[in-house]
mmCIF file of C-alpha atoms in Angstrom:
data_model
loop_
_atom_site.group_PDB
_atom_site.id
_atom_site.type_symbol
_atom_site.label_atom_id
_atom_site.label_comp_id
_atom_site.label_asym_id
_atom_site.label_seq_id
_atom_site.Cartn_x
_atom_site.Cartn_y
_atom_site.Cartn_z
ATOM 1 C CA MET Q 1 80.720 187.461 170.579
ATOM 2 C CA THR Q 2 82.861 186.590 167.590
ATOM 3 C CA THR Q 3 82.211 184.916 164.295
ATOM 4 C CA PRO Q 4 84.663 182.850 162.245
ATOM 5 C CA ASP Q 5 85.153 183.944 158.659
ATOM 6 C CA HIS Q 6 87.758 183.776 155.929
ATOM 7 C CA GLU Q 7 90.384 186.437 155.522
ATOM 8 C CA SER Q 8 89.778 188.898 152.711
ATOM 9 C CA PRO Q 9 92.111 188.920 149.684
ATOM 10 C CA ALA Q 10 93.378 192.351 150.729
ATOM 11 C CA SER Q 11 94.720 190.949 153.984
ATOM 12 C CA GLN Q 12 98.185 189.451 154.350
ATOM 13 C CA PRO Q 13 98.034 186.178 152.387
ATOM 14 C CA PRO Q 14 98.561 182.879 154.198
ATOM 15 C CA THR Q 15 100.853 180.125 153.003
ATOM 16 C CA PRO Q 16 99.706 178.742 149.605
ATOM 17 C CA GLY Q 17 97.180 175.965 150.048
ATOM 18 C CA GLN Q 18 95.999 177.252 153.406
ATOM 19 C CA ARG Q 19 93.132 179.500 154.364
ATOM 20 C CA ASP Q 20 92.965 181.569 157.501
ATOM 21 C CA ARG Q 21 90.221 181.283 160.050
ATOM 22 C CA ALA Q 22 89.153 184.841 160.836
ATOM 23 C CA TYR Q 23 87.430 185.909 164.040
ATOM 24 C CA ARG Q 24 85.740 189.277 164.578
ATOM 25 C CA SER Q 25 83.213 190.731 166.985
ATOM 26 C CA PRO Q 26 79.847 191.350 165.270
ATOM 27 C CA MET Q 27 78.685 193.554 168.137
ATOM 28 C CA GLY Q 28 81.869 195.618 167.897
ATOM 29 C CA ILE Q 29 81.408 196.075 164.153
ATOM 30 C CA ALA Q 30 77.750 197.048 164.552
ATOM 31 C CA GLY Q 31 78.590 199.520 167.312
ATOM 32 C CA GLY Q 32 81.402 200.994 165.225
ATOM 33 C CA VAL Q 33 79.194 201.521 162.197
ATOM 34 C CA LEU Q 34 76.580 203.244 164.376
ATOM 35 C CA LEU Q 35 79.158 205.510 166.044
ATOM 36 C CA LEU Q 36 80.738 206.437 162.711
ATOM 37 C CA ALA Q 37 77.322 207.292 161.301
ATOM 38 C CA ILE Q 38 76.615 209.584 164.267
ATOM 39 C CA VAL Q 39 80.037 211.273 164.016
ATOM 40 C CA ALA Q 40 79.609 211.787 160.267
ATOM 41 C CA TRP Q 41 76.085 213.180 160.660
ATOM 42 C CA LEU Q 42 76.980 215.637 163.423
ATOM 43 C CA GLY Q 43 80.334 216.588 161.886
ATOM 44 C CA ILE Q 44 79.081 217.243 158.370
ATOM 45 C CA ASP Q 45 76.132 219.216 159.730
ATOM 46 C CA ALA Q 46 78.496 221.387 161.808
ATOM 47 C CA ILE Q 47 80.839 221.932 158.844
ATOM 48 C CA VAL Q 48 78.016 222.904 156.492
ATOM 49 C CA SER Q 49 75.876 225.021 158.803
ATOM 50 C CA GLY Q 50 78.317 226.067 161.535
ATOM 51 C CA ARG Q 51 79.593 229.623 162.013
ATOM 52 C CA ASP Q 52 82.906 231.187 162.965
ATOM 53 C CA ARG Q 53 85.291 228.474 164.199
ATOM 54 C CA THR Q 54 82.675 225.729 164.458
ATOM 55 C CA PRO Q 55 83.390 224.140 161.028
ATOM 56 C CA TRP Q 56 87.119 223.917 161.830
ATOM 57 C CA LEU Q 57 86.442 222.417 165.243
ATOM 58 C CA ALA Q 58 84.081 219.888 163.678
ATOM 59 C CA LEU Q 59 86.664 218.978 161.014
ATOM 60 C CA ALA Q 60 89.402 218.494 163.610
ATOM 61 C CA ALA Q 61 87.092 216.387 165.761
ATOM 62 C CA MET Q 62 86.224 214.172 162.780
ATOM 63 C CA ILE Q 63 89.893 213.712 161.867
ATOM 64 C CA PHE Q 64 90.496 212.598 165.452
ATOM 65 C CA LEU Q 65 87.374 210.493 166.062
ATOM 66 C CA VAL Q 66 86.821 208.617 162.791
ATOM 67 C CA PRO Q 67 90.113 206.628 162.757
ATOM 68 C CA LEU Q 68 89.955 206.194 166.547
ATOM 69 C CA VAL Q 69 86.453 204.684 166.456
ATOM 70 C CA ALA Q 70 87.360 202.509 163.466
ATOM 71 C CA ALA Q 71 90.516 201.292 165.226
ATOM 72 C CA PHE Q 72 88.645 200.013 168.276
ATOM 73 C CA THR Q 73 85.525 198.649 166.562
ATOM 74 C CA LEU Q 74 85.993 197.756 162.872
ATOM 75 C CA ARG Q 75 89.706 196.986 162.754
ATOM 76 C CA PRO Q 76 90.253 194.277 165.431
ATOM 77 C CA ALA Q 77 90.449 190.736 164.057
ATOM 78 C CA VAL Q 78 92.251 187.475 164.735
ATOM 79 C CA PHE Q 79 93.497 185.301 161.874
ATOM 80 C CA ALA Q 80 94.775 181.776 162.429
ATOM 81 C CA ASN Q 81 95.982 178.918 160.265
ATOM 82 C CA GLU Q 82 98.134 175.856 160.812
ATOM 83 C CA GLU Q 83 101.367 177.870 160.886
ATOM 84 C CA ARG Q 84 100.735 181.079 162.762
ATOM 85 C CA LEU Q 85 98.408 183.384 164.665
ATOM 86 C CA ARG Q 86 97.964 186.950 163.447
ATOM 87 C CA ILE Q 87 96.373 189.484 165.785
ATOM 88 C CA ARG Q 88 95.110 192.775 164.385
ATOM 89 C CA ASN Q 89 94.606 195.088 167.351
ATOM 90 C CA PRO Q 90 93.670 198.795 167.242
ATOM 91 C CA PHE Q 91 97.232 200.078 166.775
ATOM 92 C CA ARG Q 92 99.342 196.961 166.166
ATOM 93 C CA ILE Q 93 99.514 193.808 164.076
ATOM 94 C CA ILE Q 94 101.223 190.895 165.845
ATOM 95 C CA THR Q 95 102.238 187.840 163.837
ATOM 96 C CA MET Q 96 103.168 184.830 165.988
ATOM 97 C CA PRO Q 97 104.160 181.392 164.692
ATOM 98 C CA TRP Q 98 102.529 178.730 166.857
ATOM 99 C CA GLY Q 99 105.981 177.626 167.973
ATOM 100 C CA GLN Q 100 106.393 180.963 169.765
ATOM 101 C CA VAL Q 101 103.082 180.728 171.647
ATOM 102 C CA VAL Q 102 103.227 179.483 175.244
ATOM 103 C CA SER Q 103 99.543 179.695 176.121
ATOM 104 C CA LEU Q 104 96.202 181.312 175.412
ATOM 105 C CA ARG Q 105 94.622 182.758 178.561
ATOM 106 C CA SER Q 106 91.022 183.630 179.292
ATOM 107 C CA GLY Q 107 90.013 185.772 182.251
ATOM 108 C CA TYR Q 108 88.420 189.181 182.114
ATOM 109 C CA SER Q 109 90.095 189.421 178.699
ATOM 110 C CA ASN Q 110 91.553 186.946 176.223
ATOM 111 C CA GLU Q 111 95.288 187.114 175.601
ATOM 112 C CA VAL Q 112 98.159 185.155 174.083
ATOM 113 C CA VAL Q 113 101.475 184.687 175.875
ATOM 114 C CA ALA Q 114 104.691 184.390 173.869
ATOM 115 C CA LYS Q 115 107.866 182.532 174.824
ATOM 116 C CA SER Q 116 109.617 185.890 175.152
ATOM 117 C CA GLY Q 117 107.178 186.774 177.954
ATOM 118 C CA GLY Q 118 105.172 189.233 175.869
ATOM 119 C CA LYS Q 119 101.412 189.283 176.352
ATOM 120 C CA TYR Q 120 99.069 190.414 173.600
ATOM 121 C CA GLN Q 121 95.366 190.993 174.111
ATOM 122 C CA LEU Q 122 92.888 189.652 171.558
ATOM 123 C CA TRP Q 123 90.702 192.715 171.009
ATOM 124 C CA ALA Q 124 88.572 190.876 168.446
ATOM 125 C CA VAL Q 125 87.609 188.189 170.988
ATOM 126 C CA PRO Q 126 86.090 190.146 173.885
ATOM 127 C CA VAL Q 127 85.027 188.312 177.020
ATOM 128 C CA SER Q 128 81.341 188.489 177.912
ATOM 129 C CA LEU Q 129 80.720 187.625 181.565
ATOM 130 C CA ARG Q 130 76.991 187.611 180.842
ATOM 131 C CA ALA Q 131 77.451 185.021 178.084
ATOM 132 C CA ARG Q 132 79.540 182.908 180.444
ATOM 133 C CA LYS Q 133 76.826 183.043 183.101
ATOM 134 C CA LYS Q 134 74.193 182.037 180.551
ATOM 135 C CA ALA Q 135 76.374 179.153 179.357
ATOM 136 C CA ALA Q 136 76.945 178.023 182.957
ATOM 137 C CA ALA Q 137 73.187 178.131 183.648
ATOM 138 C CA ARG Q 138 72.508 176.097 180.528
ATOM 139 C CA ASP Q 139 75.160 173.562 181.544
ATOM 140 C CA SER Q 140 73.591 173.317 184.997
ATOM 141 C CA ARG Q 141 70.171 172.581 183.459
ATOM 142 C CA ALA Q 142 71.734 169.928 181.236
ATOM 143 C CA ASN Q 143 73.408 168.255 184.222
ATOM 144 C CA ALA Q 144 70.116 168.300 186.130
ATOM 145 C CA GLN Q 145 68.384 166.696 183.164
ATOM 146 C CA ARG Q 146 71.024 163.980 182.962
ATOM 147 C CA ALA Q 147 70.671 163.264 186.661
ATOM 148 C CA ALA Q 148 66.873 163.094 186.337
ATOM 149 C CA GLU Q 149 67.070 160.690 183.403
ATOM 150 C CA ALA Q 150 69.657 158.539 185.182
ATOM 151 C CA SER Q 151 67.391 158.225 188.214
ATOM 152 C CA GLY Q 152 64.360 157.397 186.055
ATOM 153 C CA GLN Q 153 62.552 160.660 186.802
ATOM 154 C CA GLY Q 154 62.887 162.214 183.343
ATOM 155 C CA GLY Q 155 59.891 160.393 181.923
ATOM 156 C CA ARG Q 156 57.660 161.138 184.946
ATOM 157 C CA ARG Q 157 58.528 164.862 184.803
ATOM 158 C CA GLY Q 158 57.580 164.960 181.153
ATOM 159 C CA MET Q 159 54.273 163.181 181.853
ATOM 160 C CA GLY Q 160 53.018 165.117 184.835
ATOM 161 C CA GLY Q 161 55.689 167.354 186.305
ATOM 162 C CA GLY Q 162 54.563 170.483 184.482
ATOM 163 C CA PHE Q 163 57.502 170.604 182.064
ATOM 164 C CA GLY Q 164 55.634 169.140 179.090
ATOM 165 C CA LEU Q 165 57.109 168.223 175.735
ATOM 166 C CA GLY Q 166 58.796 171.599 175.337
ATOM 167 C CA GLY Q 167 60.758 171.146 178.541
ATOM 168 C CA LEU Q 168 61.827 167.650 177.552
ATOM 169 C CA SER Q 169 62.951 168.690 174.107
ATOM 170 C CA ARG Q 170 64.943 171.609 175.477
ATOM 171 C CA GLY Q 171 66.581 169.399 178.094
ATOM 172 C CA ALA Q 172 67.412 166.773 175.495
ATOM 173 C CA ALA Q 173 69.027 169.418 173.311
ATOM 174 C CA ASP Q 174 71.076 170.665 176.249
ATOM 175 C CA VAL Q 175 72.318 167.166 176.974
ATOM 176 C CA SER Q 176 73.162 166.325 173.370
ATOM 177 C CA ASP Q 177 75.020 169.594 172.809
ATOM 178 C CA GLY Q 178 77.525 168.792 175.544
ATOM 179 C CA PRO Q 179 79.040 171.336 177.943
ATOM 180 C CA ALA Q 180 77.798 174.835 177.147
ATOM 181 C CA ARG Q 181 80.413 177.445 176.255
ATOM 182 C CA ALA Q 182 80.282 181.176 175.581
ATOM 183 C CA GLU Q 183 81.135 182.140 171.997
ATOM 184 C CA SER Q 184 84.433 183.794 172.934
ATOM 185 C CA ASP Q 185 85.426 180.686 174.912
ATOM 186 C CA LYS Q 186 84.656 178.527 171.873
ATOM 187 C CA VAL Q 187 87.003 180.689 169.814
ATOM 188 C CA MET Q 188 89.731 180.270 172.416
ATOM 189 C CA ASP Q 189 89.135 176.495 172.378
ATOM 190 C CA ASP Q 190 89.658 176.497 168.593
ATOM 191 C CA LEU Q 191 92.906 178.450 168.946
ATOM 192 C CA ARG Q 192 94.163 176.187 171.748
ATOM 193 C CA GLU Q 193 93.472 173.150 169.568
ATOM 194 C CA LEU Q 194 95.581 174.650 166.790
ATOM 195 C CA LEU Q 195 98.348 175.406 169.296
ATOM 196 C CA GLU Q 196 98.321 171.851 170.654
ATOM 197 C CA THR Q 197 98.275 170.158 167.255
ATOM 198 C CA LYS Q 198 100.536 172.482 165.249
ATOM 199 C CA GLY Q 199 102.802 174.120 167.837
ATOM 200 C CA GLU Q 200 105.658 171.642 167.335
ATOM 201 C CA SER Q 201 105.500 171.417 163.542
ATOM 202 C CA GLU Q 202 108.445 172.703 161.510
ATOM 203 C CA ALA Q 203 106.271 175.096 159.508
ATOM 204 C CA ALA Q 204 105.047 176.769 162.722
ATOM 205 C CA GLN Q 205 108.465 178.014 163.817
ATOM 206 C CA GLY Q 206 109.835 181.528 163.439
ATOM 207 C CA GLU Q 207 109.987 184.890 165.156
ATOM 208 C CA VAL Q 208 107.287 187.142 166.537
ATOM 209 C CA ARG Q 209 106.745 190.212 164.361
ATOM 210 C CA VAL Q 210 105.023 193.362 165.591
ATOM 211 C CA ARG Q 211 104.048 196.198 163.248
ATOM 212 C CA TRP Q 212 102.577 199.479 164.453
ATOM 213 C CA ALA Q 213 99.575 200.781 162.507
ATOM 214 C CA TYR Q 214 100.869 204.248 161.670
ATOM 215 C CA GLU Q 215 98.048 204.660 159.166
ATOM 216 C CA ILE Q 216 95.697 204.729 162.161
ATOM 217 C CA ALA Q 217 97.887 206.512 164.701
ATOM 218 C CA ALA Q 218 98.984 209.382 162.415
ATOM 219 C CA PRO Q 219 95.526 210.862 161.716
ATOM 220 C CA VAL Q 220 94.481 210.366 165.352
ATOM 221 C CA VAL Q 221 97.507 212.326 166.559
ATOM 222 C CA ALA Q 222 97.063 214.982 163.853
ATOM 223 C CA GLY Q 223 93.408 215.449 164.727
ATOM 224 C CA ALA Q 224 94.160 215.640 168.447
ATOM 225 C CA VAL Q 225 96.875 218.270 167.909
ATOM 226 C CA LEU Q 226 94.679 220.346 165.594
ATOM 227 C CA LEU Q 227 91.759 220.133 168.005
ATOM 228 C CA ALA Q 228 93.961 221.151 170.952
ATOM 229 C CA ILE Q 229 95.323 224.148 169.018
ATOM 230 C CA LEU Q 230 91.848 225.319 168.028
ATOM 231 C CA VAL Q 231 90.541 224.981 171.590
ATOM 232 C CA ALA Q 232 93.604 226.691 173.112
ATOM 233 C CA THR Q 233 93.445 229.650 170.699
ATOM 234 C CA GLY Q 234 89.693 230.031 170.938
#
């Protein structure tokens, strides 16, 4: 699941007068915080109370794991405004003007396809097959309720069919809400709407820019090398 938010002031500023829509995964953030807490607890305990080479192994493991966990859980985000889409993935930041976007695809993962043929996964908008199944089941109930009301059976079911007022109110809510969609699919719908409405505008033209996150990759590589040396010489 993802939640829309506004981009923080520390992030790359949008065009004056515009504000970015920001999408992140709350479950990913919660999982990342929990994993970081466990790594910190175990690592600090090993550094403080460990013997021989254990503190050095724990330090190397923390240097490797902390940025890696943060990269895949806390870092991913998608920022969008009327001019461009900015994708912050674990090790890259991709900035794409809407004029360079061909399509936004949803399958087992969500991705954006550029005119150059490049495909970039939206890590911050993970696909939940379970959420899709729940949305499809809800949509099926809503369609059944519409059919029952159209045939004049809705009132009789509420009176004596065992559904009661609760069943009627839930069915009415399903009908009024329209087709049910998983949260990640709603995010993709929002992005597709921006692409359709702003893709041809003059302000949405430009080149795709990709920047590697060396501030994440460098400590991961350093920790991995240090950990490998310590294990090999142990």
